[in-house]
mmCIF file of C-alpha atoms in Angstrom:
data_model
loop_
_atom_site.group_PDB
_atom_site.id
_atom_site.type_symbol
_atom_site.label_atom_id
_atom_site.label_comp_id
_atom_site.label_asym_id
_atom_site.label_seq_id
_atom_site.Cartn_x
_atom_site.Cartn_y
_atom_site.Cartn_z
ATOM 1 C CA GLN A 1 13.005 9.086 -15.062
ATOM 2 C CA THR A 2 9.941 8.550 -12.434
ATOM 3 C CA GLY A 3 6.915 10.035 -13.564
ATOM 4 C CA VAL A 4 3.696 9.919 -15.460
ATOM 5 C CA TYR A 5 3.909 9.446 -19.106
ATOM 6 C CA ASN A 6 1.519 9.963 -21.444
ATOM 7 C CA ILE A 7 2.497 7.615 -24.593
ATOM 8 C CA LEU A 8 1.896 8.613 -27.941
ATOM 9 C CA PRO A 9 2.429 7.167 -31.224
ATOM 10 C CA SER A 10 3.623 9.140 -34.351
ATOM 11 C CA ASP A 11 1.018 10.778 -36.152
ATOM 12 C CA SER A 12 1.053 8.396 -38.941
ATOM 13 C CA ILE A 13 -1.562 6.310 -36.553
ATOM 14 C CA ASN A 14 -5.201 7.671 -36.860
ATOM 15 C CA ASP A 15 -7.914 7.332 -34.138
ATOM 16 C CA PHE A 16 -5.490 6.963 -31.314
ATOM 17 C CA ASN A 17 -6.407 7.102 -27.901
ATOM 18 C CA LYS A 18 -5.533 5.868 -24.297
ATOM 19 C CA ASP A 19 -7.031 2.717 -24.883
ATOM 20 C CA THR A 20 -5.533 1.597 -28.094
ATOM 21 C CA ILE A 21 -2.292 0.501 -26.100
ATOM 22 C CA SER A 22 -1.153 -1.391 -23.145
ATOM 23 C CA VAL A 23 1.620 -1.003 -20.875
ATOM 24 C CA PHE A 24 3.326 -3.803 -19.165
ATOM 25 C CA ASP A 25 6.119 -4.440 -16.585
ATOM 26 C CA LYS A 26 8.855 -6.525 -17.042
ATOM 27 C CA ASN A 27 6.781 -9.364 -15.186
ATOM 28 C CA ASN A 28 3.909 -8.991 -17.942
ATOM 29 C CA ASN A 29 1.811 -7.181 -15.468
ATOM 30 C CA THR A 30 -0.333 -4.628 -16.995
ATOM 31 C CA VAL A 31 0.429 -1.051 -15.942
ATOM 32 C CA LYS A 32 -2.633 0.723 -15.127
ATOM 33 C CA TYR A 33 -3.364 4.030 -16.719
ATOM 34 C CA ASN A 34 -4.363 6.540 -14.064
ATOM 35 C CA GLU A 35 -7.254 8.621 -15.220
ATOM 36 C CA ASN A 36 -6.667 11.211 -12.466
ATOM 37 C CA ILE A 37 -3.323 11.848 -13.772
ATOM 38 C CA LYS A 38 -3.848 11.478 -17.607
ATOM 39 C CA GLY A 39 -1.066 8.859 -17.829
ATOM 40 C CA TRP A 40 0.824 5.825 -17.135
ATOM 41 C CA PRO A 41 2.980 6.163 -13.625
ATOM 42 C CA LEU A 42 6.420 4.535 -14.741
ATOM 43 C CA VAL A 43 9.494 4.324 -12.543
ATOM 44 C CA LYS A 44 13.300 4.772 -13.594
ATOM 45 C CA GLY A 45 15.334 1.762 -13.975
ATOM 46 C CA LEU A 46 12.377 -0.544 -14.718
ATOM 47 C CA THR A 47 11.650 -2.108 -18.285
ATOM 48 C CA TYR A 48 8.101 -1.726 -19.602
ATOM 49 C CA THR A 49 6.883 -3.007 -22.914
ATOM 50 C CA ILE A 50 4.145 -1.108 -24.886
ATOM 51 C CA LYS A 51 1.727 -3.008 -27.403
ATOM 52 C CA LEU A 52 -0.896 -2.148 -29.450
ATOM 53 C CA ASN A 53 -4.508 -3.076 -29.021
ATOM 54 C CA VAL A 54 -5.143 -1.996 -32.588
ATOM 55 C CA GLU A 55 -4.084 -3.480 -36.271
ATOM 56 C CA HIS A 56 -1.856 -0.897 -38.030
ATOM 57 C CA SER A 57 -0.502 -1.579 -41.295
ATOM 58 C CA ASN A 58 2.509 0.499 -40.780
ATOM 59 C CA THR A 59 3.519 -0.838 -37.240
ATOM 60 C CA ASP A 60 7.257 -1.648 -38.160
ATOM 61 C CA ASN A 61 7.942 1.926 -38.609
ATOM 62 C CA LEU A 62 5.947 3.638 -35.635
ATOM 63 C CA ASP A 63 8.372 6.139 -34.056
ATOM 64 C CA TRP A 64 7.375 6.567 -30.239
ATOM 65 C CA ASN A 65 7.371 9.530 -28.404
ATOM 66 C CA LYS A 66 7.467 9.712 -24.263
ATOM 67 C CA ILE A 67 5.775 13.030 -23.518
ATOM 68 C CA PHE A 68 6.641 13.786 -20.074
ATOM 69 C CA ILE A 69 3.851 15.235 -18.098
ATOM 70 C CA THR A 70 4.931 15.535 -14.651
ATOM 71 C CA ASP A 71 7.576 13.973 -12.194
ATOM 72 C CA THR A 72 5.282 12.851 -9.542
ATOM 73 C CA VAL A 73 1.948 11.338 -9.225
ATOM 74 C CA PHE A 74 0.546 13.496 -6.667
ATOM 75 C CA PRO A 75 0.992 17.040 -6.063
ATOM 76 C CA ASP A 76 1.749 16.844 -2.351
ATOM 77 C CA THR A 77 5.007 14.066 -2.923
ATOM 78 C CA HIS A 78 8.179 15.145 -4.112
ATOM 79 C CA ALA A 79 10.264 13.517 -7.161
ATOM 80 C CA SER A 80 13.257 13.595 -4.644
ATOM 81 C CA GLY A 81 11.498 11.989 -1.878
ATOM 82 C CA TRP A 82 12.820 8.735 -1.009
ATOM 83 C CA TYR A 83 9.287 7.141 -1.349
ATOM 84 C CA ASN A 84 8.480 8.362 -4.954
ATOM 85 C CA ASP A 85 9.446 5.155 -7.003
ATOM 86 C CA ALA A 86 7.408 3.076 -4.414
ATOM 87 C CA VAL A 87 4.320 5.520 -4.733
ATOM 88 C CA THR A 88 4.531 5.565 -8.865
ATOM 89 C CA TYR A 89 5.223 1.767 -8.786
ATOM 90 C CA SER A 90 2.182 1.157 -6.680
ATOM 91 C CA VAL A 91 -0.305 3.530 -8.433
ATOM 92 C CA GLY A 92 0.692 1.645 -11.555
ATOM 93 C CA ALA A 93 0.126 -1.770 -10.195
ATOM 94 C CA GLY A 94 -3.062 -0.476 -9.000
ATOM 95 C CA ILE A 95 -2.510 -1.127 -5.152
ATOM 96 C CA ILE A 96 -2.787 2.703 -4.216
ATOM 97 C CA SER A 97 -4.666 5.261 -5.656
ATOM 98 C CA GLY A 98 -4.726 8.345 -3.129
ATOM 99 C CA TYR A 99 -7.249 10.336 -2.134
ATOM 100 C CA SER A 100 -10.777 11.892 -3.940
ATOM 101 C CA ASN A 101 -8.866 15.289 -3.925
ATOM 102 C CA GLY A 102 -6.275 13.982 -5.909
ATOM 103 C CA LYS A 103 -3.498 13.795 -3.172
ATOM 104 C CA PHE A 104 -1.543 11.218 -1.623
ATOM 105 C CA GLY A 105 -1.275 12.427 2.164
ATOM 106 C CA THR A 106 2.444 11.813 2.956
ATOM 107 C CA SER A 107 1.770 12.829 6.334
ATOM 108 C CA ASP A 108 -1.316 10.927 7.016
ATOM 109 C CA SER A 109 -1.338 8.099 9.189
ATOM 110 C CA ILE A 110 -2.739 4.702 7.513
ATOM 111 C CA GLN A 111 -5.625 3.034 8.935
ATOM 112 C CA ARG A 112 -5.790 -0.983 9.160
ATOM 113 C CA GLN A 113 -8.525 -1.183 6.332
ATOM 114 C CA ASP A 114 -6.575 1.100 3.814
ATOM 115 C CA PHE A 115 -3.351 -1.339 4.801
ATOM 116 C CA LEU A 116 -5.796 -4.514 4.163
ATOM 117 C CA VAL A 117 -7.057 -3.361 0.928
ATOM 118 C CA MET A 118 -3.657 -2.560 -0.356
ATOM 119 C CA LEU A 119 -2.524 -5.971 0.383
ATOM 120 C CA ALA A 120 -5.886 -7.594 -1.165
ATOM 121 C CA ARG A 121 -5.107 -5.313 -4.329
ATOM 122 C CA TYR A 122 -1.354 -6.415 -4.372
ATOM 123 C CA GLU A 123 -2.558 -9.987 -4.294
ATOM 124 C CA GLY A 124 -5.518 -10.009 -6.563
ATOM 125 C CA ILE A 125 -7.841 -10.760 -4.126
ATOM 126 C CA ASP A 126 -11.589 -10.129 -5.160
ATOM 127 C CA PHE A 127 -13.445 -8.262 -2.067
ATOM 128 C CA ASN A 128 -16.952 -9.516 -3.272
ATOM 129 C CA ALA A 129 -15.749 -12.946 -1.863
ATOM 130 C CA TYR A 130 -15.616 -11.539 1.684
ATOM 131 C CA VAL A 131 -18.484 -9.275 2.317
ATOM 132 C CA GLY A 132 -20.080 -9.280 5.936
ATOM 133 C CA GLN A 133 -16.818 -11.782 6.977
ATOM 134 C CA SER A 134 -15.067 -9.243 9.292
ATOM 135 C CA LYS A 135 -13.764 -10.769 12.257
ATOM 136 C CA PHE A 136 -13.331 -6.801 14.057
ATOM 137 C CA PRO A 137 -15.965 -6.133 16.285
ATOM 138 C CA ASP A 138 -15.906 -2.857 15.473
ATOM 139 C CA VAL A 139 -16.584 -3.145 11.837
ATOM 140 C CA LYS A 140 -20.285 -3.534 10.601
ATOM 141 C CA SER A 141 -21.124 -6.327 8.223
ATOM 142 C CA LEU A 142 -22.697 -5.388 4.967
#
């Protein structure tokens, strides 16, 4: 099911925190832990791999539990919305993050700079290489 999950190992592992595991999609891309929502946004029907980042002697017998937190990443989106899987995936991929107030703004218009940031994040482009190189006359150089 689409949603934000906090993935916890069994109580047999001590000192667990969000940094002791990594979540990867089927292409081995990291699913980013979202601090605002305290979980990993996962999309139904997609396969994920969970890896421990620490050594434990009893890893063969781990009992993983998925604890459902919420059915959407943002409070102003709906689990039944046609966009929900795409929004959840995009947050997990680090392409979008929503507004600083925690909302997505489903009815808001997108501005060109926001669209370019999304494209750059999708491609993994380093923004620092382009500081001050805008071709738009209404954009100030940094």
